[in-house]
Each structure stands twice: as structure tokens, then as C-alpha cells.
JSON list of C-alpha atoms in Angstrom, two decimals:
[
{"chain": "A", "resi": 1, "resn": "GLU", "atom": "CA", "xyz": [-5.12, -26.56, 0.18]},
{"chain": "A", "resi": 2, "resn": "VAL", "atom": "CA", "xyz": [-4.14, -22.92, 0.40]},
{"chain": "A", "resi": 3, "resn": "GLN", "atom": "CA", "xyz": [-7.07, -20.55, 0.25]},
{"chain": "A", "resi": 4, "resn": "LEU", "atom": "CA", "xyz": [-7.28, -16.78, 0.60]},
{"chain": "A", "resi": 5, "resn": "VAL", "atom": "CA", "xyz": [-10.61, -15.01, 0.87]},
{"chain": "A", "resi": 6, "resn": "GLU", "atom": "CA", "xyz": [-10.85, -11.23, 0.85]},
{"chain": "A", "resi": 7, "resn": "SER", "atom": "CA", "xyz": [-13.85, -9.36, 2.16]},
{"chain": "A", "resi": 8, "resn": "GLY", "atom": "CA", "xyz": [-14.84, -5.94, 3.40]},
{"chain": "A", "resi": 9, "resn": "GLY", "atom": "CA", "xyz": [-14.98, -4.05, 0.15]},
{"chain": "A", "resi": 10, "resn": "GLY", "atom": "CA", "xyz": [-17.78, -1.64, -0.68]},
{"chain": "A", "resi": 11, "resn": "VAL", "atom": "CA", "xyz": [-18.63, 1.94, -1.45]},
{"chain": "A", "resi": 12, "resn": "VAL", "atom": "CA", "xyz": [-17.18, 4.66, 0.77]},
{"chain": "A", "resi": 13, "resn": "GLN", "atom": "CA", "xyz": [-17.12, 8.43, 0.53]},
{"chain": "A", "resi": 14, "resn": "PRO", "atom": "CA", "xyz": [-13.88, 10.33, -0.04]},
{"chain": "A", "resi": 15, "resn": "GLY", "atom": "CA", "xyz": [-12.11, 10.82, 3.26]},
{"chain": "A", "resi": 16, "resn": "GLY", "atom": "CA", "xyz": [-13.75, 7.75, 4.73]},
{"chain": "A", "resi": 17, "resn": "SER", "atom": "CA", "xyz": [-12.32, 4.51, 6.05]},
{"chain": "A", "resi": 18, "resn": "LEU", "atom": "CA", "xyz": [-12.68, 0.83, 5.29]},
{"chain": "A", "resi": 19, "resn": "ARG", "atom": "CA", "xyz": [-11.09, -2.33, 6.63]},
{"chain": "A", "resi": 20, "resn": "LEU", "atom": "CA", "xyz": [-10.43, -5.24, 4.32]},
{"chain": "A", "resi": 21, "resn": "SER", "atom": "CA", "xyz": [-9.92, -8.78, 5.55]},
{"chain": "A", "resi": 22, "resn": "CYS", "atom": "CA", "xyz": [-7.90, -11.60, 4.05]},
{"chain": "A", "resi": 23, "resn": "ALA", "atom": "CA", "xyz": [-8.86, -14.90, 5.68]},
{"chain": "A", "resi": 24, "resn": "ALA", "atom": "CA", "xyz": [-6.25, -17.58, 5.16]},
{"chain": "A", "resi": 25, "resn": "SER", "atom": "CA", "xyz": [-6.62, -21.33, 5.34]},
{"chain": "A", "resi": 26, "resn": "GLY", "atom": "CA", "xyz": [-4.31, -24.22, 4.58]},
{"chain": "A", "resi": 27, "resn": "PHE", "atom": "CA", "xyz": [-1.27, -22.45, 5.99]},
{"chain": "A", "resi": 28, "resn": "THR", "atom": "CA", "xyz": [-0.22, -20.21, 8.87]},
{"chain": "A", "resi": 29, "resn": "LEU", "atom": "CA", "xyz": [-0.34, -16.54, 8.01]},
{"chain": "A", "resi": 30, "resn": "THR", "atom": "CA", "xyz": [2.52, -15.50, 10.24]},
{"chain": "A", "resi": 31, "resn": "SER", "atom": "CA", "xyz": [4.88, -18.06, 8.71]},
{"chain": "A", "resi": 32, "resn": "ASN", "atom": "CA", "xyz": [4.60, -16.64, 5.24]},
{"chain": "A", "resi": 33, "resn": "TYR", "atom": "CA", "xyz": [5.27, -13.49, 3.28]},
{"chain": "A", "resi": 34, "resn": "MET", "atom": "CA", "xyz": [2.02, -11.72, 2.50]},
{"chain": "A", "resi": 35, "resn": "SER", "atom": "CA", "xyz": [1.16, -8.81, 0.28]},
{"chain": "A", "resi": 36, "resn": "TRP", "atom": "CA", "xyz": [-1.73, -6.63, -0.85]},
{"chain": "A", "resi": 37, "resn": "VAL", "atom": "CA", "xyz": [-2.01, -5.64, -4.50]},
{"chain": "A", "resi": 38, "resn": "ARG", "atom": "CA", "xyz": [-4.70, -3.51, -6.10]},
{"chain": "A", "resi": 39, "resn": "GLN", "atom": "CA", "xyz": [-6.04, -3.00, -9.58]},
{"chain": "A", "resi": 40, "resn": "ALA", "atom": "CA", "xyz": [-8.03, 0.05, -10.58]},
{"chain": "A", "resi": 41, "resn": "PRO", "atom": "CA", "xyz": [-10.86, -0.64, -13.05]},
{"chain": "A", "resi": 42, "resn": "GLY", "atom": "CA", "xyz": [-9.40, -1.40, -16.46]},
{"chain": "A", "resi": 43, "resn": "LYS", "atom": "CA", "xyz": [-5.87, -0.72, -15.26]},
{"chain": "A", "resi": 44, "resn": "GLY", "atom": "CA", "xyz": [-2.77, -2.69, -14.32]},
{"chain": "A", "resi": 45, "resn": "LEU", "atom": "CA", "xyz": [-1.52, -4.11, -11.04]},
{"chain": "A", "resi": 46, "resn": "GLU", "atom": "CA", "xyz": [-0.14, -1.94, -8.23]},
{"chain": "A", "resi": 47, "resn": "TRP", "atom": "CA", "xyz": [1.71, -3.22, -5.20]},
{"chain": "A", "resi": 48, "resn": "VAL", "atom": "CA", "xyz": [0.21, -1.83, -1.95]},
{"chain": "A", "resi": 49, "resn": "SER", "atom": "CA", "xyz": [1.96, -3.51, 0.99]},
{"chain": "A", "resi": 50, "resn": "ALA", "atom": "CA", "xyz": [4.26, -6.36, 1.93]},
{"chain": "A", "resi": 51, "resn": "THR", "atom": "CA", "xyz": [4.47, -8.10, 5.31]},
{"chain": "A", "resi": 52, "resn": "PHE", "atom": "CA", "xyz": [7.36, -10.35, 6.19]},
{"chain": "A", "resi": 53, "resn": "THR", "atom": "CA", "xyz": [7.29, -13.25, 8.65]},
{"chain": "A", "resi": 54, "resn": "ASP", "atom": "CA", "xyz": [8.91, -11.10, 11.33]},
{"chain": "A", "resi": 55, "resn": "GLY", "atom": "CA", "xyz": [5.99, -8.71, 11.10]},
{"chain": "A", "resi": 56, "resn": "ARG", "atom": "CA", "xyz": [7.78, -5.91, 9.28]},
{"chain": "A", "resi": 57, "resn": "THR", "atom": "CA", "xyz": [5.44, -4.25, 6.81]},
{"chain": "A", "resi": 58, "resn": "PHE", "atom": "CA", "xyz": [6.30, -1.94, 3.94]},
{"chain": "A", "resi": 59, "resn": "TYR", "atom": "CA", "xyz": [3.92, 0.27, 2.03]},
{"chain": "A", "resi": 60, "resn": "ALA", "atom": "CA", "xyz": [3.80, 1.88, -1.38]},
{"chain": "A", "resi": 61, "resn": "ASP", "atom": "CA", "xyz": [4.30, 5.65, -1.28]},
{"chain": "A", "resi": 62, "resn": "SER", "atom": "CA", "xyz": [0.78, 6.12, -2.61]},
{"chain": "A", "resi": 63, "resn": "VAL", "atom": "CA", "xyz": [-0.74, 4.64, 0.58]},
{"chain": "A", "resi": 64, "resn": "LYS", "atom": "CA", "xyz": [1.93, 5.28, 3.21]},
{"chain": "A", "resi": 65, "resn": "GLY", "atom": "CA", "xyz": [0.50, 6.99, 6.27]},
{"chain": "A", "resi": 66, "resn": "ARG", "atom": "CA", "xyz": [-3.07, 6.13, 5.27]},
{"chain": "A", "resi": 67, "resn": "PHE", "atom": "CA", "xyz": [-3.12, 2.32, 5.09]},
{"chain": "A", "resi": 68, "resn": "THR", "atom": "CA", "xyz": [-2.10, -0.07, 7.87]},
{"chain": "A", "resi": 69, "resn": "VAL", "atom": "CA", "xyz": [-1.71, -3.85, 7.79]},
{"chain": "A", "resi": 70, "resn": "SER", "atom": "CA", "xyz": [-2.41, -5.94, 10.86]},
{"chain": "A", "resi": 71, "resn": "ARG", "atom": "CA", "xyz": [-2.85, -9.62, 11.61]},
{"chain": "A", "resi": 72, "resn": "ASP", "atom": "CA", "xyz": [-5.08, -11.64, 13.93]},
{"chain": "A", "resi": 73, "resn": "ASN", "atom": "CA", "xyz": [-3.17, -14.83, 14.55]},
{"chain": "A", "resi": 74, "resn": "SER", "atom": "CA", "xyz": [-6.10, -16.53, 16.28]},
{"chain": "A", "resi": 75, "resn": "ARG", "atom": "CA", "xyz": [-8.25, -16.04, 13.18]},
{"chain": "A", "resi": 76, "resn": "ASN", "atom": "CA", "xyz": [-5.36, -16.52, 10.73]},
{"chain": "A", "resi": 77, "resn": "THR", "atom": "CA", "xyz": [-6.54, -13.32, 9.09]},
{"chain": "A", "resi": 78, "resn": "MET", "atom": "CA", "xyz": [-4.75, -10.28, 7.75]},
{"chain": "A", "resi": 79, "resn": "TYR", "atom": "CA", "xyz": [-6.36, -6.87, 7.61]},
{"chain": "A", "resi": 80, "resn": "LEU", "atom": "CA", "xyz": [-5.82, -3.74, 5.55]},
{"chain": "A", "resi": 81, "resn": "GLN", "atom": "CA", "xyz": [-7.09, -0.66, 7.36]},
{"chain": "A", "resi": 82, "resn": "MET", "atom": "CA", "xyz": [-7.61, 2.09, 4.83]},
{"chain": "A", "resi": 83, "resn": "ASN", "atom": "CA", "xyz": [-8.12, 5.66, 6.03]},
{"chain": "A", "resi": 84, "resn": "SER", "atom": "CA", "xyz": [-8.44, 9.02, 4.28]},
{"chain": "A", "resi": 85, "resn": "LEU", "atom": "CA", "xyz": [-9.64, 7.25, 1.16]},
{"chain": "A", "resi": 86, "resn": "ARG", "atom": "CA", "xyz": [-9.45, 9.01, -2.19]},
{"chain": "A", "resi": 87, "resn": "GLY", "atom": "CA", "xyz": [-10.97, 8.43, -5.59]},
{"chain": "A", "resi": 88, "resn": "ASP", "atom": "CA", "xyz": [-7.75, 6.94, -6.90]},
{"chain": "A", "resi": 89, "resn": "ASP", "atom": "CA", "xyz": [-7.95, 4.24, -4.23]},
{"chain": "A", "resi": 90, "resn": "THR", "atom": "CA", "xyz": [-10.89, 2.75, -6.13]},
{"chain": "A", "resi": 91, "resn": "ALA", "atom": "CA", "xyz": [-9.75, -0.73, -7.12]},
{"chain": "A", "resi": 92, "resn": "VAL", "atom": "CA", "xyz": [-10.04, -4.45, -6.64]},
{"chain": "A", "resi": 93, "resn": "TYR", "atom": "CA", "xyz": [-7.80, -5.36, -3.73]},
{"chain": "A", "resi": 94, "resn": "TYR", "atom": "CA", "xyz": [-6.08, -8.75, -3.70]},
{"chain": "A", "resi": 95, "resn": "CYS", "atom": "CA", "xyz": [-4.11, -10.42, -0.95]},
{"chain": "A", "resi": 96, "resn": "SER", "atom": "CA", "xyz": [-1.36, -12.82, -1.90]},
{"chain": "A", "resi": 97, "resn": "LYS", "atom": "CA", "xyz": [0.84, -15.41, -0.24]},
{"chain": "A", "resi": 98, "resn": "ASP", "atom": "CA", "xyz": [4.37, -15.49, -1.56]},
{"chain": "A", "resi": 99, "resn": "TRP", "atom": "CA", "xyz": [3.08, -14.01, -4.83]},
{"chain": "A", "resi": 100, "resn": "VAL", "atom": "CA", "xyz": [1.97, -17.57, -5.69]},
{"chain": "A", "resi": 101, "resn": "ASP", "atom": "CA", "xyz": [-1.45, -17.88, -4.10]},
{"chain": "A", "resi": 102, "resn": "TRP", "atom": "CA", "xyz": [-4.02, -15.12, -4.51]},
{"chain": "A", "resi": 103, "resn": "GLY", "atom": "CA", "xyz": [-7.51, -14.41, -3.29]},
{"chain": "A", "resi": 104, "resn": "GLN", "atom": "CA", "xyz": [-10.39, -13.55, -5.59]},
{"chain": "A", "resi": 105, "resn": "GLY", "atom": "CA", "xyz": [-10.23, -9.86, -4.70]},
{"chain": "A", "resi": 106, "resn": "THR", "atom": "CA", "xyz": [-12.65, -7.40, -3.15]},
{"chain": "A", "resi": 107, "resn": "LEU", "atom": "CA", "xyz": [-13.82, -4.19, -4.81]},
{"chain": "A", "resi": 108, "resn": "VAL", "atom": "CA", "xyz": [-13.42, -0.84, -3.07]},
{"chain": "A", "resi": 109, "resn": "THR", "atom": "CA", "xyz": [-15.20, 2.12, -4.61]},
{"chain": "A", "resi": 110, "resn": "VAL", "atom": "CA", "xyz": [-14.48, 5.60, -3.29]},
{"chain": "A", "resi": 111, "resn": "SER", "atom": "CA", "xyz": [-17.21, 7.93, -4.45]},
{"chain": "A", "resi": 112, "resn": "SER", "atom": "CA", "xyz": [-19.57, 10.57, -3.14]},
{"chain": "B", "resi": 1, "resn": "GLU", "atom": "CA", "xyz": [11.13, 3.76, -8.27]},
{"chain": "B", "resi": 2, "resn": "ILE", "atom": "CA", "xyz": [12.02, 1.19, -10.90]},
{"chain": "B", "resi": 3, "resn": "VAL", "atom": "CA", "xyz": [9.78, 1.54, -13.93]},
{"chain": "B", "resi": 4, "resn": "LEU", "atom": "CA", "xyz": [9.00, -1.50, -16.07]},
{"chain": "B", "resi": 5, "resn": "THR", "atom": "CA", "xyz": [8.01, -0.97, -19.69]},
{"chain": "B", "resi": 6, "resn": "GLN", "atom": "CA", "xyz": [6.34, -3.85, -21.51]},
{"chain": "B", "resi": 7, "resn": "SER", "atom": "CA", "xyz": [6.04, -4.27, -25.26]},
{"chain": "B", "resi": 8, "resn": "PRO", "atom": "CA", "xyz": [4.10, -4.70, -27.38]},
{"chain": "B", "resi": 9, "resn": "GLY", "atom": "CA", "xyz": [0.88, -3.41, -25.91]},
{"chain": "B", "resi": 10, "resn": "THR", "atom": "CA", "xyz": [-1.14, -6.04, -27.75]},
{"chain": "B", "resi": 11, "resn": "LEU", "atom": "CA", "xyz": [-0.08, -9.22, -29.51]},
{"chain": "B", "resi": 12, "resn": "SER", "atom": "CA", "xyz": [-2.50, -10.97, -31.84]},
{"chain": "B", "resi": 13, "resn": "LEU", "atom": "CA", "xyz": [-1.40, -14.44, -32.92]},
{"chain": "B", "resi": 14, "resn": "SER", "atom": "CA", "xyz": [-2.85, -17.76, -34.04]},
{"chain": "B", "resi": 15, "resn": "PRO", "atom": "CA", "xyz": [-2.83, -21.00, -32.06]},
{"chain": "B", "resi": 16, "resn": "GLY", "atom": "CA", "xyz": [0.49, -22.80, -32.41]},
{"chain": "B", "resi": 17, "resn": "GLU", "atom": "CA", "xyz": [2.46, -19.62, -33.06]},
{"chain": "B", "resi": 18, "resn": "ARG", "atom": "CA", "xyz": [5.28, -18.39, -30.87]},
{"chain": "B", "resi": 19, "resn": "ALA", "atom": "CA", "xyz": [4.71, -15.34, -28.66]},
{"chain": "B", "resi": 20, "resn": "THR", "atom": "CA", "xyz": [7.55, -13.13, -27.48]},
{"chain": "B", "resi": 21, "resn": "LEU", "atom": "CA", "xyz": [6.83, -10.53, -24.82]},
{"chain": "B", "resi": 22, "resn": "SER", "atom": "CA", "xyz": [9.35, -7.95, -23.66]},
{"chain": "B", "resi": 23, "resn": "CYS", "atom": "CA", "xyz": [9.88, -6.21, -20.32]},
{"chain": "B", "resi": 24, "resn": "ARG", "atom": "CA", "xyz": [12.49, -3.49, -19.88]},
{"chain": "B", "resi": 25, "resn": "ALA", "atom": "CA", "xyz": [13.49, -2.07, -16.51]},
{"chain": "B", "resi": 26, "resn": "SER", "atom": "CA", "xyz": [14.60, 1.52, -15.94]},
{"chain": "B", "resi": 27, "resn": "GLN", "atom": "CA", "xyz": [17.57, 0.21, -13.96]},
{"chain": "B", "resi": 28, "resn": "SER", "atom": "CA", "xyz": [19.08, -3.18, -13.30]},
{"chain": "B", "resi": 29, "resn": "VAL", "atom": "CA", "xyz": [16.95, -5.63, -11.32]},
{"chain": "B", "resi": 30, "resn": "SER", "atom": "CA", "xyz": [19.47, -8.46, -11.67]},
{"chain": "B", "resi": 31, "resn": "SER", "atom": "CA", "xyz": [17.32, -11.59, -12.04]},
{"chain": "B", "resi": 32, "resn": "SER", "atom": "CA", "xyz": [14.60, -10.44, -9.66]},
{"chain": "B", "resi": 33, "resn": "LEU", "atom": "CA", "xyz": [11.84, -10.46, -12.22]},
{"chain": "B", "resi": 34, "resn": "ALA", "atom": "CA", "xyz": [8.58, -12.37, -12.38]},
{"chain": "B", "resi": 35, "resn": "TRP", "atom": "CA", "xyz": [5.84, -12.84, -14.96]},
{"chain": "B", "resi": 36, "resn": "TYR", "atom": "CA", "xyz": [2.13, -13.26, -14.37]},
{"chain": "B", "resi": 37, "resn": "LEU", "atom": "CA", "xyz": [-0.90, -13.82, -16.52]},
{"chain": "B", "resi": 38, "resn": "GLN", "atom": "CA", "xyz": [-4.32, -12.49, -15.71]},
{"chain": "B", "resi": 39, "resn": "LYS", "atom": "CA", "xyz": [-7.60, -13.41, -17.32]},
{"chain": "B", "resi": 40, "resn": "PRO", "atom": "CA", "xyz": [-10.68, -11.17, -17.08]},
{"chain": "B", "resi": 41, "resn": "GLY", "atom": "CA", "xyz": [-12.30, -11.27, -13.66]},
{"chain": "B", "resi": 42, "resn": "GLN", "atom": "CA", "xyz": [-9.53, -13.43, -12.21]},
{"chain": "B", "resi": 43, "resn": "ALA", "atom": "CA", "xyz": [-6.57, -12.87, -9.94]},
{"chain": "B", "resi": 44, "resn": "PRO", "atom": "CA", "xyz": [-3.08, -12.85, -11.41]},
{"chain": "B", "resi": 45, "resn": "ARG", "atom": "CA", "xyz": [-1.30, -16.19, -11.72]},
{"chain": "B", "resi": 46, "resn": "LEU", "atom": "CA", "xyz": [2.44, -16.51, -11.27]},
{"chain": "B", "resi": 47, "resn": "LEU", "atom": "CA", "xyz": [4.18, -18.02, -14.32]},
{"chain": "B", "resi": 48, "resn": "ILE", "atom": "CA", "xyz": [7.88, -17.28, -13.94]},
{"chain": "B", "resi": 49, "resn": "TYR", "atom": "CA", "xyz": [10.05, -16.05, -11.06]},
{"chain": "B", "resi": 50, "resn": "ASP", "atom": "CA", "xyz": [13.74, -15.21, -10.80]},
{"chain": "B", "resi": 51, "resn": "ALA", "atom": "CA", "xyz": [13.57, -14.36, -14.52]},
{"chain": "B", "resi": 52, "resn": "SER", "atom": "CA", "xyz": [13.59, -17.96, -15.76]},
{"chain": "B", "resi": 53, "resn": "LYS", "atom": "CA", "xyz": [12.16, -20.36, -13.17]},
{"chain": "B", "resi": 54, "resn": "ARG", "atom": "CA", "xyz": [8.73, -21.77, -13.90]},
{"chain": "B", "resi": 55, "resn": "ALA", "atom": "CA", "xyz": [6.26, -21.70, -11.03]},
{"chain": "B", "resi": 56, "resn": "PRO", "atom": "CA", "xyz": [4.72, -25.02, -9.97]},
{"chain": "B", "resi": 57, "resn": "GLY", "atom": "CA", "xyz": [2.15, -26.35, -12.40]},
{"chain": "B", "resi": 58, "resn": "ILE", "atom": "CA", "xyz": [3.09, -23.99, -15.23]},
{"chain": "B", "resi": 59, "resn": "PRO", "atom": "CA", "xyz": [3.34, -25.72, -18.64]},
{"chain": "B", "resi": 60, "resn": "ALA", "atom": "CA", "xyz": [6.75, -26.00, -20.27]},
{"chain": "B", "resi": 61, "resn": "ARG", "atom": "CA", "xyz": [5.64, -23.87, -23.23]},
{"chain": "B", "resi": 62, "resn": "PHE", "atom": "CA", "xyz": [6.16, -20.84, -20.98]},
{"chain": "B", "resi": 63, "resn": "SER", "atom": "CA", "xyz": [9.78, -19.75, -20.56]},
{"chain": "B", "resi": 64, "resn": "GLY", "atom": "CA", "xyz": [11.52, -16.65, -19.28]},
{"chain": "B", "resi": 65, "resn": "SER", "atom": "CA", "xyz": [14.93, -15.22, -19.99]},
{"chain": "B", "resi": 66, "resn": "GLY", "atom": "CA", "xyz": [17.04, -12.14, -19.40]},
{"chain": "B", "resi": 67, "resn": "SER", "atom": "CA", "xyz": [18.85, -10.32, -16.64]},
{"chain": "B", "resi": 68, "resn": "GLY", "atom": "CA", "xyz": [19.72, -6.77, -15.73]},
{"chain": "B", "resi": 69, "resn": "THR", "atom": "CA", "xyz": [17.28, -4.56, -17.60]},
{"chain": "B", "resi": 70, "resn": "ASP", "atom": "CA", "xyz": [15.96, -6.67, -20.48]},
{"chain": "B", "resi": 71, "resn": "PHE", "atom": "CA", "xyz": [13.67, -9.65, -20.07]},
{"chain": "B", "resi": 72, "resn": "THR", "atom": "CA", "xyz": [11.59, -11.86, -22.32]},
{"chain": "B", "resi": 73, "resn": "LEU", "atom": "CA", "xyz": [8.64, -14.16, -21.77]},
{"chain": "B", "resi": 74, "resn": "THR", "atom": "CA", "xyz": [8.23, -16.70, -24.54]},
{"chain": "B", "resi": 75, "resn": "ILE", "atom": "CA", "xyz": [5.20, -18.88, -25.16]},
{"chain": "B", "resi": 76, "resn": "SER", "atom": "CA", "xyz": [6.54, -21.48, -27.57]},
{"chain": "B", "resi": 77, "resn": "SER", "atom": "CA", "xyz": [3.25, -22.64, -29.06]},
{"chain": "B", "resi": 78, "resn": "LEU", "atom": "CA", "xyz": [0.13, -20.68, -28.21]},
{"chain": "B", "resi": 79, "resn": "GLU", "atom": "CA", "xyz": [-2.95, -22.41, -26.92]},
{"chain": "B", "resi": 80, "resn": "PRO", "atom": "CA", "xyz": [-6.41, -20.78, -26.95]},
{"chain": "B", "resi": 81, "resn": "GLU", "atom": "CA", "xyz": [-6.39, -20.62, -23.14]},
{"chain": "B", "resi": 82, "resn": "ASP", "atom": "CA", "xyz": [-3.25, -18.43, -23.22]},
{"chain": "B", "resi": 83, "resn": "SER", "atom": "CA", "xyz": [-5.39, -15.44, -24.12]},
{"chain": "B", "resi": 84, "resn": "ALA", "atom": "CA", "xyz": [-4.76, -13.05, -21.23]},
{"chain": "B", "resi": 85, "resn": "VAL", "atom": "CA", "xyz": [-2.92, -9.96, -20.08]},
{"chain": "B", "resi": 86, "resn": "TYR", "atom": "CA", "xyz": [0.68, -10.65, -19.08]},
{"chain": "B", "resi": 87, "resn": "TYR", "atom": "CA", "xyz": [2.49, -8.56, -16.49]},
{"chain": "B", "resi": 88, "resn": "CYS", "atom": "CA", "xyz": [6.11, -8.44, -15.47]},
{"chain": "B", "resi": 89, "resn": "GLN", "atom": "CA", "xyz": [7.08, -7.54, -11.89]},
{"chain": "B", "resi": 90, "resn": "GLN", "atom": "CA", "xyz": [10.42, -6.55, -10.43]},
{"chain": "B", "resi": 91, "resn": "ARG", "atom": "CA", "xyz": [11.33, -7.63, -6.91]},
{"chain": "B", "resi": 92, "resn": "SER", "atom": "CA", "xyz": [14.73, -6.01, -6.66]},
{"chain": "B", "resi": 93, "resn": "ASN", "atom": "CA", "xyz": [13.80, -2.64, -5.19]},
{"chain": "B", "resi": 94, "resn": "TRP", "atom": "CA", "xyz": [10.40, -2.82, -3.56]},
{"chain": "B", "resi": 95, "resn": "TRP", "atom": "CA", "xyz": [7.91, -4.23, -6.06]},
{"chain": "B", "resi": 96, "resn": "THR", "atom": "CA", "xyz": [6.56, -2.70, -9.25]},
{"chain": "B", "resi": 97, "resn": "PHE", "atom": "CA", "xyz": [4.63, -4.07, -12.21]},
{"chain": "B", "resi": 98, "resn": "GLY", "atom": "CA", "xyz": [4.76, -3.32, -15.87]},
{"chain": "B", "resi": 99, "resn": "GLN", "atom": "CA", "xyz": [1.66, -1.97, -17.62]},
{"chain": "B", "resi": 100, "resn": "GLY", "atom": "CA", "xyz": [0.85, -5.31, -19.23]},
{"chain": "B", "resi": 101, "resn": "THR", "atom": "CA", "xyz": [0.79, -6.94, -22.67]},
{"chain": "B", "resi": 102, "resn": "LYS", "atom": "CA", "xyz": [-2.49, -8.27, -23.96]},
{"chain": "B", "resi": 103, "resn": "VAL", "atom": "CA", "xyz": [-2.21, -11.52, -25.89]},
{"chain": "B", "resi": 104, "resn": "GLU", "atom": "CA", "xyz": [-5.10, -12.24, -28.22]},
{"chain": "B", "resi": 105, "resn": "ILE", "atom": "CA", "xyz": [-5.57, -15.58, -29.93]},
{"chain": "B", "resi": 106, "resn": "LYS", "atom": "CA", "xyz": [-6.96, -15.26, -33.45]}
]
């Protein structure tokens, strides 16, 4: 059974950093297309990043240069390193496999 | 960036009625369009991909149609559990979502 579990969310001050994790089970992370999507409180869905099986990763303009995706193959886990955080980065962050399977999300709050 | 505009904003219908949701793209996305539903506190769930293909496990009452810039999600006979926000997503040029249509069951 495919399972995705996000963690690492929390409260961080503007300008700070946070690293989110997406632990995968039931499949091999590197053999699948993975993405991060976020949802600000009460708002719609926003694509954040997409990682292909060859490792290429693309980012939304809103996070380019500040967010970085990486993978730990031994842990079958994907990470989203978020730097220079701003108030408009406050959201629930979801990881997804092939847009079909989704985690439960982790909340990031950027506030002083 | 391709902008997706969904209408109506809210749809309030009774069980058994037919729901028609619209998604219009600012430029052609061919058939690279998907639909999701999202219930409060839950992750999105894929319903339709490639404009008209049902995702695994999705009931037949959900159907998608359209190509180019105009797309429709139809729920043929509403069930109480269909109450949710529905999003369209284009996959033609990067990935963007519409703003959502809320479906309320009377």
C-alpha cells in the first residue's frame, strides 16, 4: 500500500528556514514522479515543485531560489528545504506521487 | 502562466441532481487537464485526468469532457458524500490549479 507521510511543519519567523520531509512507503521514491503542493489557509491549491525520475526538479516562480527539493534514497524520503520564508508561504504542504497518492499534509506558519 | 477559471463559485443542489462544473483555460492545454475533489481537512483526491479518464476507484457518476480551453466535470447523480470543493488542474505548461468550485448538497 502506498503511503506518504509529511512532517517538519511548524511556526517559523519571517526570513527563517524549515525542512519538510515526505516519507514514502509501498513504492520507491526515485522511480516515481513526485510533487509538492501547498494550500494557504482557506485558499486553493498551488503547485510548488515537481521532481521527475531522472532527478530533474522544477519550481514555481513563487519559491524559485528559496526552496530546494532533495531525496534520501536510503530512507525513501523526499525533503523540501525552505529558506527565506515569508508570510505568504504559510500553508499546508502536501507531497504527492503521480498526483494520485497524497500525504495528509503538514502546516507551516510563518509569523513573528 | 496558464490561468484556469472555474465556474460557478458555489453550486447548491439536491441529492440525485446533476452537477455541471466548468473550467476555462487562458490558453489551450490540449487534453492535459485533471479534476480533483477536496473535503475539509483532507488532501485532494484525483478524479479525472487527461480531461476524460477516470482515476482508479472513482465512481462512474463522475465524468470529464472538453479539450483546448473549455472543460466540464459532470456528476450525473449527486450523492451526499460528493459535497466538496472541486479543482481543475492543467498539466500542459507547468502545473496550475483553478480557484475551485464548492459543491453543496441540500
